[in-house]
PDB file of C-alpha atoms in Angstrom:
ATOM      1  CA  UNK A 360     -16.652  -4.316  -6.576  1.00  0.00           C
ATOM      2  CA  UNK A 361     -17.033  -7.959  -6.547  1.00  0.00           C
ATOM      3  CA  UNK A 362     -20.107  -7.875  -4.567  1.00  0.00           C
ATOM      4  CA  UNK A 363     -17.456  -8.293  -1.696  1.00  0.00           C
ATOM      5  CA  UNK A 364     -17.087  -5.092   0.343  1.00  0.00           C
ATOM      6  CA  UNK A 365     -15.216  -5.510   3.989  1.00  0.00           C
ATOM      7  CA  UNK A 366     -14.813  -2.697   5.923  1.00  0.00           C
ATOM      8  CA  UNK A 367     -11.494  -2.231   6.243  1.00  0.00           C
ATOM      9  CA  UNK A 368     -11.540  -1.125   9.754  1.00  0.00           C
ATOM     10  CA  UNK A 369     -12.136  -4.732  10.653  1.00  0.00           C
ATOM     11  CA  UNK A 370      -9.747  -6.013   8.056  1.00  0.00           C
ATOM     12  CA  UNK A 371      -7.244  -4.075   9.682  1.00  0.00           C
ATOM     13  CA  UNK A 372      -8.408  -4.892  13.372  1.00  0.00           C
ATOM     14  CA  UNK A 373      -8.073  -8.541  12.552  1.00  0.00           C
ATOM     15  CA  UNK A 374      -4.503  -8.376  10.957  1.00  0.00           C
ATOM     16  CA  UNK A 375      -3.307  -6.183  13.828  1.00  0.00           C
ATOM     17  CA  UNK A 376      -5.102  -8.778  16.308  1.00  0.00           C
ATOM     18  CA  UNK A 377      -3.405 -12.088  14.317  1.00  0.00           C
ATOM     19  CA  UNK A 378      -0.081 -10.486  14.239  1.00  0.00           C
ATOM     20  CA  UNK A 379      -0.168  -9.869  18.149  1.00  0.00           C
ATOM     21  CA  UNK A 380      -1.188 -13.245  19.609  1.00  0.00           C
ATOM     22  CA  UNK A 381       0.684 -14.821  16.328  1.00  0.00           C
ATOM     23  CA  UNK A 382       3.512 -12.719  15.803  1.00  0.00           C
ATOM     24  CA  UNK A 383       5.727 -15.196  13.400  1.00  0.00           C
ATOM     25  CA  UNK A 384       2.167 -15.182  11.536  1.00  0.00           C
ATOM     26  CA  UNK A 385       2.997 -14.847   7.696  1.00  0.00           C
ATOM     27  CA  UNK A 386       0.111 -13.210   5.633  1.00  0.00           C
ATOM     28  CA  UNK A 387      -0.568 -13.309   2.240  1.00  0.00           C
ATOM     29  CA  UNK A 388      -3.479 -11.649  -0.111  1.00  0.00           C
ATOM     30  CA  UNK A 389      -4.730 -11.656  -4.112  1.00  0.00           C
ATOM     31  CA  UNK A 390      -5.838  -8.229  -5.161  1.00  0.00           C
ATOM     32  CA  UNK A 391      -7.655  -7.691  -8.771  1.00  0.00           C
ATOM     33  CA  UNK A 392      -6.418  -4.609 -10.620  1.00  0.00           C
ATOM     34  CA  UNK A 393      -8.553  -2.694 -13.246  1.00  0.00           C
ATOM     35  CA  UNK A 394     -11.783  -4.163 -12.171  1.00  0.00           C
ATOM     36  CA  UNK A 395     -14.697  -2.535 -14.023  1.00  0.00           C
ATOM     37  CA  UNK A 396     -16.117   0.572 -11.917  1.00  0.00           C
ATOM     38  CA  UNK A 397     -12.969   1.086 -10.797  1.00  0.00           C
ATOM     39  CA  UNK A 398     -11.938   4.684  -9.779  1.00  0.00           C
ATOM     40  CA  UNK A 399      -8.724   6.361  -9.339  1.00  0.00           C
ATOM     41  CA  UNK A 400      -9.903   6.754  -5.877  1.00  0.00           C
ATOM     42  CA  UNK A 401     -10.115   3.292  -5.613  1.00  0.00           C
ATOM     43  CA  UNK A 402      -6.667   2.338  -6.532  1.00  0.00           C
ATOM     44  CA  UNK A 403      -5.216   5.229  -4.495  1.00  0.00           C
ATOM     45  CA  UNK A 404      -7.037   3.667  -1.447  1.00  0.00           C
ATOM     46  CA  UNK A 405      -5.918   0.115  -2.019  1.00  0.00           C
ATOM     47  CA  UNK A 406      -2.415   1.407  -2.473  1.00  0.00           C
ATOM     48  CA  UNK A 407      -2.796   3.151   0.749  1.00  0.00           C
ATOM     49  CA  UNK A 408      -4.551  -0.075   2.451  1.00  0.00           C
ATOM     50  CA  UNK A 409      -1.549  -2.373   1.225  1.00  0.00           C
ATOM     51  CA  UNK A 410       0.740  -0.103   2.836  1.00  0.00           C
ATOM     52  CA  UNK A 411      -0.640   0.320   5.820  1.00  0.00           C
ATOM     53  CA  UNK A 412      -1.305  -3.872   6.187  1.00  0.00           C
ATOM     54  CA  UNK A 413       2.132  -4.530   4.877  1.00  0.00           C
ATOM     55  CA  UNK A 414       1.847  -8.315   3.528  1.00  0.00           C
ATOM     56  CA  UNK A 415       4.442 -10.550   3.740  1.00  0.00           C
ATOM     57  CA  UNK A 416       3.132 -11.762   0.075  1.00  0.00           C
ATOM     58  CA  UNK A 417       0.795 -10.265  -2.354  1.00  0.00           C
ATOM     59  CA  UNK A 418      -0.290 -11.729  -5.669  1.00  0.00           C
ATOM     60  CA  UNK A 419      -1.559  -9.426  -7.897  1.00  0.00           C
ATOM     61  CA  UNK A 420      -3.017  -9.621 -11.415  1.00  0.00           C
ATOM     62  CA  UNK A 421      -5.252  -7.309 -13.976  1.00  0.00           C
ATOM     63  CA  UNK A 422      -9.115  -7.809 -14.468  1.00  0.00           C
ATOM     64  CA  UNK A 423      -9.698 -10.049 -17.980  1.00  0.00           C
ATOM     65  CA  UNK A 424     -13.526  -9.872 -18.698  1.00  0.00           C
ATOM     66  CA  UNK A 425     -14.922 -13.653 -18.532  1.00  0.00           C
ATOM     67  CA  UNK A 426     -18.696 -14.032 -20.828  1.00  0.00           C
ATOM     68  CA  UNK A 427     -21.119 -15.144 -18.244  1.00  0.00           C
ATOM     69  CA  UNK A 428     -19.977 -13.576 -14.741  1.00  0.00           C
ATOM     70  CA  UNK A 429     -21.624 -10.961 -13.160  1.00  0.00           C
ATOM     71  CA  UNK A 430     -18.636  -8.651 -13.752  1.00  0.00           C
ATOM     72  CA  UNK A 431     -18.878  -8.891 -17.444  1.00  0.00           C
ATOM     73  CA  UNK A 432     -21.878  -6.487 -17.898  1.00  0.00           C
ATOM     74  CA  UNK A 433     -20.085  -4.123 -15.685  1.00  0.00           C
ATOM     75  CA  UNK A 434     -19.298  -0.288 -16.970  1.00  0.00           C
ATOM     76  CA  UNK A 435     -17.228   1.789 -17.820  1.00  0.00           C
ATOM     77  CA  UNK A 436     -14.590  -1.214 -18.382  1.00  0.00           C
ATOM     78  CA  UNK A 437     -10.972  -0.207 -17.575  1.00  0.00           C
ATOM     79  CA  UNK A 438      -8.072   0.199 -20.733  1.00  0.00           C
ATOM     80  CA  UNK A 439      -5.378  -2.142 -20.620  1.00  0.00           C
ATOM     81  CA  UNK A 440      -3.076   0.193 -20.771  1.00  0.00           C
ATOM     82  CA  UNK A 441      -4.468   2.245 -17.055  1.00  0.00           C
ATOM     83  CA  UNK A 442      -4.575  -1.800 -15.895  1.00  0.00           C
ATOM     84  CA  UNK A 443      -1.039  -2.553 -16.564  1.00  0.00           C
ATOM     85  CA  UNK A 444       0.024   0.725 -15.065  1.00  0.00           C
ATOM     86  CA  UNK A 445      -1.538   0.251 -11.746  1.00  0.00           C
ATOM     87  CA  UNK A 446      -0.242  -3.703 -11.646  1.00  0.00           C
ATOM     88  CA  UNK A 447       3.381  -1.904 -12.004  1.00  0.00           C
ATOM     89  CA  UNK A 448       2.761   0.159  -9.533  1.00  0.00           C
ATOM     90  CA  UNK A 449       1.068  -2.002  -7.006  1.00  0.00           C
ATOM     91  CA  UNK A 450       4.141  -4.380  -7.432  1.00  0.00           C
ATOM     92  CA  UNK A 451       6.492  -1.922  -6.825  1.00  0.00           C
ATOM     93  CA  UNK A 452       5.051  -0.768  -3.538  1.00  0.00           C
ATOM     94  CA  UNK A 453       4.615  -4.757  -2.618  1.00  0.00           C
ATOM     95  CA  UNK A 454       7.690  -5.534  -3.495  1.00  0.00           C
ATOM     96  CA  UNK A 455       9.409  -2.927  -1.336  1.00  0.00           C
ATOM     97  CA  UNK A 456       7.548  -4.581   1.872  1.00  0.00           C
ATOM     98  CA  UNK A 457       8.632  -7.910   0.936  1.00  0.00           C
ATOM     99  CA  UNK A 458      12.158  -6.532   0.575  1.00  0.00           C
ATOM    100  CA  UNK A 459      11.854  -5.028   3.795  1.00  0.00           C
ATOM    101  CA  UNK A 460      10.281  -8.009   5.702  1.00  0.00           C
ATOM    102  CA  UNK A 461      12.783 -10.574   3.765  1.00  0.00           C
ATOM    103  CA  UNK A 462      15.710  -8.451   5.100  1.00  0.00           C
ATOM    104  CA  UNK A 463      14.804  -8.756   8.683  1.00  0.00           C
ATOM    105  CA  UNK A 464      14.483 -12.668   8.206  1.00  0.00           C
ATOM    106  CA  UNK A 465      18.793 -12.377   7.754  1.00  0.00           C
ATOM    107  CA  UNK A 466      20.524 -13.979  10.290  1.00  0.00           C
ATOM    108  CA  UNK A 467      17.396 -15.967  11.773  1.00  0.00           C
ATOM    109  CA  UNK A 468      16.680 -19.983  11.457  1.00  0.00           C
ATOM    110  CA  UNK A 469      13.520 -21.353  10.504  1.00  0.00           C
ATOM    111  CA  UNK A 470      12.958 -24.980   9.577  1.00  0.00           C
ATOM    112  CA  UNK A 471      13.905 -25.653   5.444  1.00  0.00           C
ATOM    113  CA  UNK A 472      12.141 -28.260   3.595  1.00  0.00           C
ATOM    114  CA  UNK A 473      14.387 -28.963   0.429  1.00  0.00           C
ATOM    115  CA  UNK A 474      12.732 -29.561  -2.620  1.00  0.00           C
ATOM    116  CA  UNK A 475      15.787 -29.090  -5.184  1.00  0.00           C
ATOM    117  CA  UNK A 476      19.318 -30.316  -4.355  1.00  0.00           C
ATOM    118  CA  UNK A 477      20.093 -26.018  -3.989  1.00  0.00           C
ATOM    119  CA  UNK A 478      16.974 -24.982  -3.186  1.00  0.00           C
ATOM    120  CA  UNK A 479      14.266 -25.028  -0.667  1.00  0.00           C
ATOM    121  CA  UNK A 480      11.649 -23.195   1.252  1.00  0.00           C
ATOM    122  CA  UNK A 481      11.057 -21.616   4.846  1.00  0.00           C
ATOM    123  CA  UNK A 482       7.514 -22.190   6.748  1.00  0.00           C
ATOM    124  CA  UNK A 483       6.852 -18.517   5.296  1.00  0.00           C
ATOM    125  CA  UNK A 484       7.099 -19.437   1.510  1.00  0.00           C
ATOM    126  CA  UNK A 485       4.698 -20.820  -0.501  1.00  0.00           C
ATOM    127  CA  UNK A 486       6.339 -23.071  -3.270  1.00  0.00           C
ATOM    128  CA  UNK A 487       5.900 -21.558  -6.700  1.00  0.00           C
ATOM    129  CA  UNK A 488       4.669 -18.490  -5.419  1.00  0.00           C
ATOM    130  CA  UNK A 489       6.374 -17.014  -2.630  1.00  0.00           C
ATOM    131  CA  UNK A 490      10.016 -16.846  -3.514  1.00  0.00           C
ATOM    132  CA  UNK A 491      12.552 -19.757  -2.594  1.00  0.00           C
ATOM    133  CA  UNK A 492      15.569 -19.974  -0.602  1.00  0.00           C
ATOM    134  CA  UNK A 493      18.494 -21.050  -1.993  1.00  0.00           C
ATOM    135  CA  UNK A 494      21.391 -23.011  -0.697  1.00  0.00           C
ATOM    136  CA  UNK A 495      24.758 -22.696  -0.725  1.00  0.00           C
ATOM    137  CA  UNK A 496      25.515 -26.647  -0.803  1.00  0.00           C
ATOM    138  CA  UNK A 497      23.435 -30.208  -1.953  1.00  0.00           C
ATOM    139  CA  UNK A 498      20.933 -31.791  -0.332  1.00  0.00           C
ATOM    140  CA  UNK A 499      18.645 -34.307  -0.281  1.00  0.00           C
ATOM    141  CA  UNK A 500      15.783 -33.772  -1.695  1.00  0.00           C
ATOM    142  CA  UNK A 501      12.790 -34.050   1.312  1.00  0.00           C
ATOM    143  CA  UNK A 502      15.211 -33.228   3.687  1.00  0.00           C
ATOM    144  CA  UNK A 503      14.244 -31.138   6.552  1.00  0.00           C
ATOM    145  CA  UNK A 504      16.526 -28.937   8.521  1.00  0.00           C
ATOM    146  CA  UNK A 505      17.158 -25.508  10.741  1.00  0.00           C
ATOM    147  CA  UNK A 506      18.298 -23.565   7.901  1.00  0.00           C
ATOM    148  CA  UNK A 507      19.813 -19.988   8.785  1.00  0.00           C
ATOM    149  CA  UNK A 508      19.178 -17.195   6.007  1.00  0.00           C
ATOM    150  CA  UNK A 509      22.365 -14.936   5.289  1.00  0.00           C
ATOM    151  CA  UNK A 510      21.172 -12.723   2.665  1.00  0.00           C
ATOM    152  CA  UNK A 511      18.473 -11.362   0.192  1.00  0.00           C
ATOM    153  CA  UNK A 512      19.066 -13.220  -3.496  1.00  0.00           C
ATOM    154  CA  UNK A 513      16.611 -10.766  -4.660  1.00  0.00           C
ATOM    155  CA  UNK A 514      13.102  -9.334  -3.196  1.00  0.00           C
ATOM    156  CA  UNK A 515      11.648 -12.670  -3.163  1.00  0.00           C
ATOM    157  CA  UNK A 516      14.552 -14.803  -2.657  1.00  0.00           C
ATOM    158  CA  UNK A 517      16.799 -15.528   0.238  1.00  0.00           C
ATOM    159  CA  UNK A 518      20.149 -17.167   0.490  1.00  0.00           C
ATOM    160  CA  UNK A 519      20.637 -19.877   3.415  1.00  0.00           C
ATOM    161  CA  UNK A 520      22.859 -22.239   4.771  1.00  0.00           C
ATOM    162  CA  UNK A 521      22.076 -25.699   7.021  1.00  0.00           C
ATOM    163  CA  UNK A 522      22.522 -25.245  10.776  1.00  0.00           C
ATOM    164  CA  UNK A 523      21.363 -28.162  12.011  1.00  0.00           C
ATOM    165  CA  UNK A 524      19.028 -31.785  11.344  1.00  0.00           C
ATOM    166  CA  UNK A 525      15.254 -31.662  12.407  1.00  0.00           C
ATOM    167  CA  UNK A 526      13.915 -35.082  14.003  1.00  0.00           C
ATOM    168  CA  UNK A 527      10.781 -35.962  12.790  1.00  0.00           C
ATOM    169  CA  UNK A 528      10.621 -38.754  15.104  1.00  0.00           C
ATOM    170  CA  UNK A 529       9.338 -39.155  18.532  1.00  0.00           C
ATOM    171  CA  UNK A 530      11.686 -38.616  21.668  1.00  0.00           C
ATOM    172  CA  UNK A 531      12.398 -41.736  23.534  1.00  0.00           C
ATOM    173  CA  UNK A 532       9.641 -42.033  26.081  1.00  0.00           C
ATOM    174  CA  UNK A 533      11.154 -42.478  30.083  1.00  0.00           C
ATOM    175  CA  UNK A 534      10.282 -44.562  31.949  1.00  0.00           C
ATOM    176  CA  UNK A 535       8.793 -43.566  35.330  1.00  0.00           C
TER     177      UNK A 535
END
């Protein structure tokens, strides 16, 4: 409805074609809920489409009407109340794919970047946004490391534990 319409046979034919020559590939998507115009049919087909496309991460948030956009002239405008209802249940289905994608990440390593003396990210979170993983022991803030993840804290967050140090330097070159 935002003047931005892809098909979503070639949506899907492009996730299904990143996630087999990239299979570690981690994808993410925003979604507007309650955008003027919108039908029930609409919403049931975006729930569908997010199920189907299973995200790793999905932000989410309700149309707010902003003077001066194109969108603000738009009718029939949505009630807050059928806008929070179909955030709820948007989440809900999102966060049962995360949950299900966070709990085969259990048991794996993937390189940790610290960034509280507890607490620190995998290469598939984004910081603020995409849950955290949270360690068992202090560490240095910056510090880099193999970290393995041993549980789900929640649906977003993960518990690991160090395995081993990450070089960022250079091997020793050999001579010939």
């Amino acid at each position: 409805a935002l003047m931005r319409r892809p098909k979503f046979k070639a949506t899907e034919r492009l996730v299904e074609n990143l996630r087999e020559k990239i299979p570690e590939i981690v994808l993410r998507t925003s979604v507007i809920v309650g955008f003027p115009g919108e039908k029930t049919k609409h919403f049931d087909k975006l729930l569908k489409d997010v199920e189907r496309l299973k995200f790793d991460w999905l932000g989410a948030f309700t149309y707010s009407p902003e003077k001066g956009t194109l969108a603000y002239s738009i009718t029939p405008k949505i009630s807050s109340q059928v806008k929070k209802k179909g955030y709820r249940q948007l989440m809900k289905l999102q966060q049962s794919i995360t949950l299900k994608l966070n709990q085969k990440r259990v048991n794996k390593t993937y390189p940790l970047l610290v960034d509280r003396e507890k607490e620190g990210h995998c290469q598939f979170q984004a910081p603020e946004i995409d849950g955290k993983t949270l360690l068992q022991e202090k560490y240095l803030v910056g510090e880099i490391f193999r970290g393995r993840i041993l549980a789900v804290s929640n649906v977003y967050d993960l518990i690991g534990k160090k395995v081993n140090h990450i070089s960022l330097t250079a091997p020793p070159s050999h001579p010939r």
